[in-house]
GROMACS .gro file of C-alpha atoms in nm:
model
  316
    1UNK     CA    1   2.607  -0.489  -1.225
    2UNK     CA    2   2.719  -0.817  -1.156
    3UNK     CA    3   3.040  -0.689  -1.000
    4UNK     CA    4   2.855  -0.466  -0.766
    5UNK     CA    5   2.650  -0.749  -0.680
    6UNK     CA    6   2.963  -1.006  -0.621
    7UNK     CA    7   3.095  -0.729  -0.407
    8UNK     CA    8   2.744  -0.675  -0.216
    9UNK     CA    9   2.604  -0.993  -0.206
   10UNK     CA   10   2.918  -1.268  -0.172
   11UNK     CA   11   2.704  -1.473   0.007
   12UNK     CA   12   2.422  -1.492  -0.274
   13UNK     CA   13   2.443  -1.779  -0.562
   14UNK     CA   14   2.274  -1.851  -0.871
   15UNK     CA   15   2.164  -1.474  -0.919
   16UNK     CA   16   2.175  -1.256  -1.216
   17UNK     CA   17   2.185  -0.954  -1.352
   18UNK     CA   18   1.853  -1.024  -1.452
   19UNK     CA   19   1.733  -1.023  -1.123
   20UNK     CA   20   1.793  -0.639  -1.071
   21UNK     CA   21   1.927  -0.590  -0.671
   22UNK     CA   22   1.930  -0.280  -0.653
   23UNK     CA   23   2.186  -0.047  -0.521
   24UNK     CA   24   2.142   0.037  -0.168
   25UNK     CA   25   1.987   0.404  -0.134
   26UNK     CA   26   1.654   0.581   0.026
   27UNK     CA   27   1.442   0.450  -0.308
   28UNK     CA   28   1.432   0.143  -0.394
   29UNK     CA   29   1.321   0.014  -0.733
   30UNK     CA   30   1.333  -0.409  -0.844
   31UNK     CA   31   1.212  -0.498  -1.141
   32UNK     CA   32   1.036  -0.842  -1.183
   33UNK     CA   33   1.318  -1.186  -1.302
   34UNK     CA   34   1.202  -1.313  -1.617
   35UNK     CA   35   0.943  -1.595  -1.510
   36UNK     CA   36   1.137  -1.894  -1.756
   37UNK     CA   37   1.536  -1.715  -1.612
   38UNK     CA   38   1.770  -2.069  -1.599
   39UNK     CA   39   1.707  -2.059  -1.210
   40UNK     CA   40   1.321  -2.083  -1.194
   41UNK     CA   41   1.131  -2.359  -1.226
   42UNK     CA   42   0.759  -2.530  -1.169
   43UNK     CA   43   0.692  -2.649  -0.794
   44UNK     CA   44   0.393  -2.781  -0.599
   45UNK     CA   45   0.269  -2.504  -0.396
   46UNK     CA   46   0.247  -2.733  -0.095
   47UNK     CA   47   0.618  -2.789  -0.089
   48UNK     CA   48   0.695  -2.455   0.023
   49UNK     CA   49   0.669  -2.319   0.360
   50UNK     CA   50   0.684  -1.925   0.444
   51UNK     CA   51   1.005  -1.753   0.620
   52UNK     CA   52   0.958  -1.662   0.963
   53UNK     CA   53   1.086  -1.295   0.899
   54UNK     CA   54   0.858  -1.226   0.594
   55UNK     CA   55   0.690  -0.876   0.621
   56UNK     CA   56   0.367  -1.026   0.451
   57UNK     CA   57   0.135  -1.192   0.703
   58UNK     CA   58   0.011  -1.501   0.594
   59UNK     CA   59  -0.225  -1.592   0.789
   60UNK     CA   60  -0.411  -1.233   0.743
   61UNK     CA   61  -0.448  -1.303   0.393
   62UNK     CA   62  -0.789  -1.374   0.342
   63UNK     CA   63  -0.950  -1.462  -0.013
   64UNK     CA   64  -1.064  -1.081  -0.089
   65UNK     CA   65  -0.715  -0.966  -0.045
   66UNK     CA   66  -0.534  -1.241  -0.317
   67UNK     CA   67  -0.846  -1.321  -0.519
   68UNK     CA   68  -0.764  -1.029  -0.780
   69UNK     CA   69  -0.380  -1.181  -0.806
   70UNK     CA   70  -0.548  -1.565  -0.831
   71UNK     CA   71  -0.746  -1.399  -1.123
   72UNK     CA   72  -0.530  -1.309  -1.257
   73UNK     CA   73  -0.304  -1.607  -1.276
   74UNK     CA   74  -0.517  -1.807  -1.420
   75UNK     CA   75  -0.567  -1.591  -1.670
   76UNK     CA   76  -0.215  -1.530  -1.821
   77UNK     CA   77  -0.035  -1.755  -1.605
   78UNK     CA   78   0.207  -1.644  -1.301
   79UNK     CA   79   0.464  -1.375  -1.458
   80UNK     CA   80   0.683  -1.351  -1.194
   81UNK     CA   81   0.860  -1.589  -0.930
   82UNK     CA   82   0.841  -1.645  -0.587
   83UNK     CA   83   1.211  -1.618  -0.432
   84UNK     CA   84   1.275  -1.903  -0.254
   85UNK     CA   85   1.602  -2.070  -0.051
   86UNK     CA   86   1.631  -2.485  -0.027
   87UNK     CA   87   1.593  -2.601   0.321
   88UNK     CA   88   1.768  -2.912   0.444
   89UNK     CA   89   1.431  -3.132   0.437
   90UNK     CA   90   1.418  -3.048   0.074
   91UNK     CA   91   1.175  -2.802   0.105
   92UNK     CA   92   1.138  -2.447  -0.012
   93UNK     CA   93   1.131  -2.113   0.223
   94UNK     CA   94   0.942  -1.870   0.002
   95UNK     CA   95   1.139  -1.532   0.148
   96UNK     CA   96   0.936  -1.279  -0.079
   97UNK     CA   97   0.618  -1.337  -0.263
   98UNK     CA   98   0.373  -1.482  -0.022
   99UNK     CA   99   0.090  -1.326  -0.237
  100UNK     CA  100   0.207  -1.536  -0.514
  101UNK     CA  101   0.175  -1.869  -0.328
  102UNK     CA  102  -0.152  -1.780  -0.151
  103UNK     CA  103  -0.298  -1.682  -0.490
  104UNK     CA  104  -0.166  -2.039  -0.626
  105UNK     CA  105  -0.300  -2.204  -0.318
  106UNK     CA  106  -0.647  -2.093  -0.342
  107UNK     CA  107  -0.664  -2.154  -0.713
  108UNK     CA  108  -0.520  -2.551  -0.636
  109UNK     CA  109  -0.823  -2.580  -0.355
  110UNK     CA  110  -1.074  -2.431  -0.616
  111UNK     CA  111  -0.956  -2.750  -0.890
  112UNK     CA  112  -0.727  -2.535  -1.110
  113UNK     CA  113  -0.420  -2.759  -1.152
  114UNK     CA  114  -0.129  -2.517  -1.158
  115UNK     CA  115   0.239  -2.525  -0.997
  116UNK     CA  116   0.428  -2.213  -0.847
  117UNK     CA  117   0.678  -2.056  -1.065
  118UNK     CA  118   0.992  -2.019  -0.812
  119UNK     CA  119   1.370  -1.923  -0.825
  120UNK     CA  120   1.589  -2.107  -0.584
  121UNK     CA  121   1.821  -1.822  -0.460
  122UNK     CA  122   2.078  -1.968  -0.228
  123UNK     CA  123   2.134  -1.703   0.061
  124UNK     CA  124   2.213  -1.649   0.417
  125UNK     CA  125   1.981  -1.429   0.693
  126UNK     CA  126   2.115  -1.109   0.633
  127UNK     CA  127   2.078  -1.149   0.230
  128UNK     CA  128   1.738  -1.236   0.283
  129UNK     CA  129   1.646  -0.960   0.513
  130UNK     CA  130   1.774  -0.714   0.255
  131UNK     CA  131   1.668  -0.939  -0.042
  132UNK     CA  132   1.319  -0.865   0.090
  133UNK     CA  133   1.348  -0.519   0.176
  134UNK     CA  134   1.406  -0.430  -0.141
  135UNK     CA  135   1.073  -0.622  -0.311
  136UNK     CA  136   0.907  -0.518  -0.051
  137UNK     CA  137   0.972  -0.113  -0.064
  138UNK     CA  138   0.771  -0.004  -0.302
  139UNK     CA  139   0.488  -0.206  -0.248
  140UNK     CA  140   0.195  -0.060  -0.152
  141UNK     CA  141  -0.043  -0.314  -0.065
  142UNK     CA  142   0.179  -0.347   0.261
  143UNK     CA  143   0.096  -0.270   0.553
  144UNK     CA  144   0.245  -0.029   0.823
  145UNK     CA  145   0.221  -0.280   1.057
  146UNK     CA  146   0.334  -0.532   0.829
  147UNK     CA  147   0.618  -0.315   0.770
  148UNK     CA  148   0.724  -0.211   1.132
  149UNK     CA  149   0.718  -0.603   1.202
  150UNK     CA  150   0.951  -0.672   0.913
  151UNK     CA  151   1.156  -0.378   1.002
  152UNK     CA  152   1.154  -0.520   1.402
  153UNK     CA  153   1.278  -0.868   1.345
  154UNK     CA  154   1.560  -0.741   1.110
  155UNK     CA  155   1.665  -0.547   1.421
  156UNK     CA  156   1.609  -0.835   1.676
  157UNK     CA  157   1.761  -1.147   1.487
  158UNK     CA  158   2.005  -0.989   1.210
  159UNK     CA  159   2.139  -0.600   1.261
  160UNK     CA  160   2.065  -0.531   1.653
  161UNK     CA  161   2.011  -0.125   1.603
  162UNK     CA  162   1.787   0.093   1.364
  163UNK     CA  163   2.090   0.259   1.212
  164UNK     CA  164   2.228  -0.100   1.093
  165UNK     CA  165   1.909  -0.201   0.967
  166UNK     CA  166   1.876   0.140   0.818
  167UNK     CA  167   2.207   0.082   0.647
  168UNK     CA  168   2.167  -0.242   0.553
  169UNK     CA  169   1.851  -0.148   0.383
  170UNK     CA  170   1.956   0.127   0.200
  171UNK     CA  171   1.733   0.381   0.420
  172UNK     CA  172   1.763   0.671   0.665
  173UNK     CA  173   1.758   0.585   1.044
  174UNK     CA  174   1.487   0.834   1.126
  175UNK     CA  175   1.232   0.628   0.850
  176UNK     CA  176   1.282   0.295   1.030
  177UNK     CA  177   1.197   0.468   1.330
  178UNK     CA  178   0.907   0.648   1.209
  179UNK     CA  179   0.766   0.278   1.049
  180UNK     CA  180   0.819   0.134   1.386
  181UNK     CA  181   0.621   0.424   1.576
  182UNK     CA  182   0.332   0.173   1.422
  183UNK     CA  183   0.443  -0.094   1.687
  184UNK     CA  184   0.523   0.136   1.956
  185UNK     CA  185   0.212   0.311   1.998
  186UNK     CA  186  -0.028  -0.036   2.024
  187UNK     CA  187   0.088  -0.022   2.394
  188UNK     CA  188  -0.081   0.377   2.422
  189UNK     CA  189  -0.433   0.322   2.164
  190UNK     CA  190  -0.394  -0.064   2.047
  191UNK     CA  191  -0.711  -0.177   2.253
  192UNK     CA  192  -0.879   0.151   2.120
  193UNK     CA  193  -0.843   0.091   1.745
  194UNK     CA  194  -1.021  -0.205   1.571
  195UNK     CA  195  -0.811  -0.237   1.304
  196UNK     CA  196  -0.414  -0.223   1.382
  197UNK     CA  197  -0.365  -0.240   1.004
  198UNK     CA  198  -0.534   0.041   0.935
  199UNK     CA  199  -0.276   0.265   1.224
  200UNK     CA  200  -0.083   0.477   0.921
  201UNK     CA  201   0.307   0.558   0.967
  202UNK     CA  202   0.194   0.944   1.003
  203UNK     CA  203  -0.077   0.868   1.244
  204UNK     CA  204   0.173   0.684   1.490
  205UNK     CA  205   0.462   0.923   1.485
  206UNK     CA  206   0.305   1.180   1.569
  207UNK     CA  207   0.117   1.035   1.868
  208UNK     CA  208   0.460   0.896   1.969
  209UNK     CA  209   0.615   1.265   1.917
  210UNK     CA  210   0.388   1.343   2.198
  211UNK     CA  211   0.468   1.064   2.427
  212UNK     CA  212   0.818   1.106   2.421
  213UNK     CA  213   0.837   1.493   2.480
  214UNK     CA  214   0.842   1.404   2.881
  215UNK     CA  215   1.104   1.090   2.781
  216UNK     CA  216   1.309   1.313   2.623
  217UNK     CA  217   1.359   1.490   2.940
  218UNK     CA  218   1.201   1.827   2.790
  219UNK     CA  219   1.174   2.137   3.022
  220UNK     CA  220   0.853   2.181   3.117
  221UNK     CA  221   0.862   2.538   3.101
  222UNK     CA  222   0.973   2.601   2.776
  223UNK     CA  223   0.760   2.787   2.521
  224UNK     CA  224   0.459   2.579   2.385
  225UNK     CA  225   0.439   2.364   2.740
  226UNK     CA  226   0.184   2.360   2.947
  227UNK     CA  227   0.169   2.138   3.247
  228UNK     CA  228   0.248   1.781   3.227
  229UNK     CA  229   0.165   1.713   2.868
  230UNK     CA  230   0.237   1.367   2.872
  231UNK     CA  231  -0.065   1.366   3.118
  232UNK     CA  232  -0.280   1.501   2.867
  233UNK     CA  233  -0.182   1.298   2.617
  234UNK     CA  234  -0.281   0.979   2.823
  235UNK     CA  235  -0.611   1.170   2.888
  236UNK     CA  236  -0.706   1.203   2.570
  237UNK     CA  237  -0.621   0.875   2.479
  238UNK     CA  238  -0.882   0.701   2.811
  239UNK     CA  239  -1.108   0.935   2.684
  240UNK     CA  240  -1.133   0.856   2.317
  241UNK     CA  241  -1.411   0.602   2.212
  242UNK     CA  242  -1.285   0.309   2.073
  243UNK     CA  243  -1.315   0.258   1.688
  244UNK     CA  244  -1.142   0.251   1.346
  245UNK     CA  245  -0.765   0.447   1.326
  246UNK     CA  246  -0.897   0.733   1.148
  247UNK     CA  247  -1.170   0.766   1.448
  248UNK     CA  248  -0.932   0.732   1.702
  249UNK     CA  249  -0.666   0.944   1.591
  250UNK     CA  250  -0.911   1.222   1.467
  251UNK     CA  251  -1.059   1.270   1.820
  252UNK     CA  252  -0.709   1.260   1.935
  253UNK     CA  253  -0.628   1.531   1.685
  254UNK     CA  254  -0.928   1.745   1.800
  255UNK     CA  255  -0.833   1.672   2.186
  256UNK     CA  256  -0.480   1.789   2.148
  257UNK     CA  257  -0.456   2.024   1.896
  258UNK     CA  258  -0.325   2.392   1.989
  259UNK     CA  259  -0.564   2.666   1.919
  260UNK     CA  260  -0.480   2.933   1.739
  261UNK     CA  261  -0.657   3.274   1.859
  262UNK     CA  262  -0.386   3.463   1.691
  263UNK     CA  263  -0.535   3.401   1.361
  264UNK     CA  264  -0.227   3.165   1.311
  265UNK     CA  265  -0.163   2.888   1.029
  266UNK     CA  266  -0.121   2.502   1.115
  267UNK     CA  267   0.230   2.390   1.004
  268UNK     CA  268   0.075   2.057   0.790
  269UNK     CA  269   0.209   1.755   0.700
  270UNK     CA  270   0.018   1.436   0.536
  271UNK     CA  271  -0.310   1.608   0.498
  272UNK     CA  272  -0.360   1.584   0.873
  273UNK     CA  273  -0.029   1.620   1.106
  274UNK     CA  274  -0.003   1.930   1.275
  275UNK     CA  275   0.384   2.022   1.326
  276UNK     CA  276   0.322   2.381   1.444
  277UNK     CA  277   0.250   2.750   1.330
  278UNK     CA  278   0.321   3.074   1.186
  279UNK     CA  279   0.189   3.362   1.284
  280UNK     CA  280   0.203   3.756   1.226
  281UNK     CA  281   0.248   3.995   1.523
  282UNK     CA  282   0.074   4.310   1.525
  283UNK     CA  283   0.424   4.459   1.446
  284UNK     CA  284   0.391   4.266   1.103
  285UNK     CA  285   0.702   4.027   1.239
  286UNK     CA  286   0.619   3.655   1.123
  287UNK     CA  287   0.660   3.397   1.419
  288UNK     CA  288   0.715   3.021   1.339
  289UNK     CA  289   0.649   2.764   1.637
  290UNK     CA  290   0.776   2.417   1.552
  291UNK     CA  291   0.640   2.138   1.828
  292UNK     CA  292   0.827   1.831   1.886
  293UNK     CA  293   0.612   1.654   1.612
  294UNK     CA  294   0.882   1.801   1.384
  295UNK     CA  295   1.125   1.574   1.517
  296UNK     CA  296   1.026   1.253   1.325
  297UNK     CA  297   0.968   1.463   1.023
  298UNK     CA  298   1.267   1.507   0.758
  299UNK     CA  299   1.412   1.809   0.678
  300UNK     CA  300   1.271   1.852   0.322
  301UNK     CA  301   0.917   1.805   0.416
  302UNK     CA  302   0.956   2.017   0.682
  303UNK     CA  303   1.051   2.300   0.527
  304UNK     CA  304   0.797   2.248   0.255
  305UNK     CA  305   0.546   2.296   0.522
  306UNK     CA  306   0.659   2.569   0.607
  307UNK     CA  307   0.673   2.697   0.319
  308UNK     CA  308   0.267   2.627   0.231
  309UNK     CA  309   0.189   2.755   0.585
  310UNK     CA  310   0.387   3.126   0.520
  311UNK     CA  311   0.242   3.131   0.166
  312UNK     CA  312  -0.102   3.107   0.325
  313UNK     CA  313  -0.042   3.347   0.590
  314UNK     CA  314   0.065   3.608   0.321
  315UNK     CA  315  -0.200   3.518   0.150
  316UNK     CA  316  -0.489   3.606   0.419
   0.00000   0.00000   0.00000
């Protein structure tokens, strides 16, 4: 391990093999550094200050979302540390657990006397993007949007295109992209939806699937077109009434769904994305239509879907 990580991370000092980086690939697991490891020590919360590129939002944090954590903390004490690179002023730029600090914060404003457990990690931009990426993947108390952001500024001030950010991260290209369909679609239905943390990875690529069918230069009169479907797309979106994503989307949904009066089966994915059909001719010949929804959707899952819809159509 350490090798891998000398070879990986040249630029990274003072970490361990207790510190678990792991190997770059599509899942990423990290477990948590020993909280009393010969790099962490006790710090006043207020001497840290939070990285510019973290994918937590600090200032969202409110005292429902880190009160369980602060809780907690008092009660058995902060088990793991907040990563954390020296600065030249002498202070500390916490690069992943914001949560940590906030919950430390609030419990120092409430009287409880209690310092945050860091480990001083000595490491450029790019180790800190991916440093953070991988805490941060399987994490789910983050945010989409949290997530897209993270994802965007890796690609603006460190790797310059999805497929080196993808790479860098350990991911495939096509599930950056479908992360940042979160921040591309706030320009189509972001003064519809009340909540823009709410807007769901699934929910946004598909919308965007939509959108880009006339950007990708598709012939209008192929099978499964009809008209200028971008135009309907933007229809449906003026004409949905503002509310949470889930509202939103589902009238969008309902506005631009295809019917089926050929008895056919929805092509599912996520409870709620419709990628196409299958349906049986009168001949007894079984017809799959894919739309260009597919096109943000991997392979596996695609074919799964498939799979569910044909078993269902045998099935009726």
């Amino acid at each position: 391990m350490q090798d891998y990580q000398n070879e990986m991370f040249p630029d990274v000092v003072g970490i361990t093999d207790a510190d678990m980086i792991p190997d770059p690939k599509p899942e990423f697991t990290l477990s948590a550094t020993p909280a009393f490891s010969p790099k962490s020590l006790f710090v006043d919360a207020e001497k840290c200050v939070v990285w510019q590129h973290t994918a937590r939002d600090a200032d969202k944090l409110v005292d429902a979302d880190i009160r369980p954590l602060a809780e907690s903390i008092k009660a058995s004490d902060q088990q793991v540390p907040v990563r954390v690179r020296r600065l030249e002023d002498d202070r500390l730029e916490i690069v992943a657990g914001v949560r940590r600090w906030k919950a430390i914060r609030l419990l120092n404003d409430e009287g409880y006397p209690v310092k945050l457990l860091v480990q001083i990690v000595q490491m450029d931009e790019d180790a800190a993007f991916r440093f953070a990426a991988a805490e941060n993947g399987p994490r789910s108390d983050l945010t989409p949007i949290e997530r897209a952001r993270f994802y965007q500024a890796a690609i603006d001030h460190q790797y310059h295109t999805g497929k080196a950010c993808a790479d860098a991260f350990g991911l495939h290209k096509a599930s950056i992209s479908r992360v940042l369909d979160v921040l591309r679609v706030l320009q189509f239905v972001g003064k519809k939806i009340d909540d823009h943390r709410a807007i769901s990875a699934a929910q946004a690529s598909w919308l965007m699937s939509l959108l880009r069918n006339v950007n990708d230069e598709a012939d209008p009169t192929d099978e499964g077109f009809e008209g200028d479907r971008h135009a309907e797309v933007i229809a449906a979106i003026d004409a949905a009434a503002p509310g949470s994503a889930a509202e939103v989307f589902g009238q969008l949904r309902q506005a631009l769904a295809p019917s089926h009066k050929d008895g056919g089966i929805d092509i599912v994915v996520d409870d709620d994305i419709i990628l196409g059909s299958v349906t049986r001719s009168k001949s007894g010949a079984v017809r799959i239509a894919i739309g260009p929804e597919a096109g943000s959707v991997e392979l596996p899952m695609l074919m799964a879907s498939i799979r569910v819809a044909l078993t269902t159509l045998r099935a009726g």
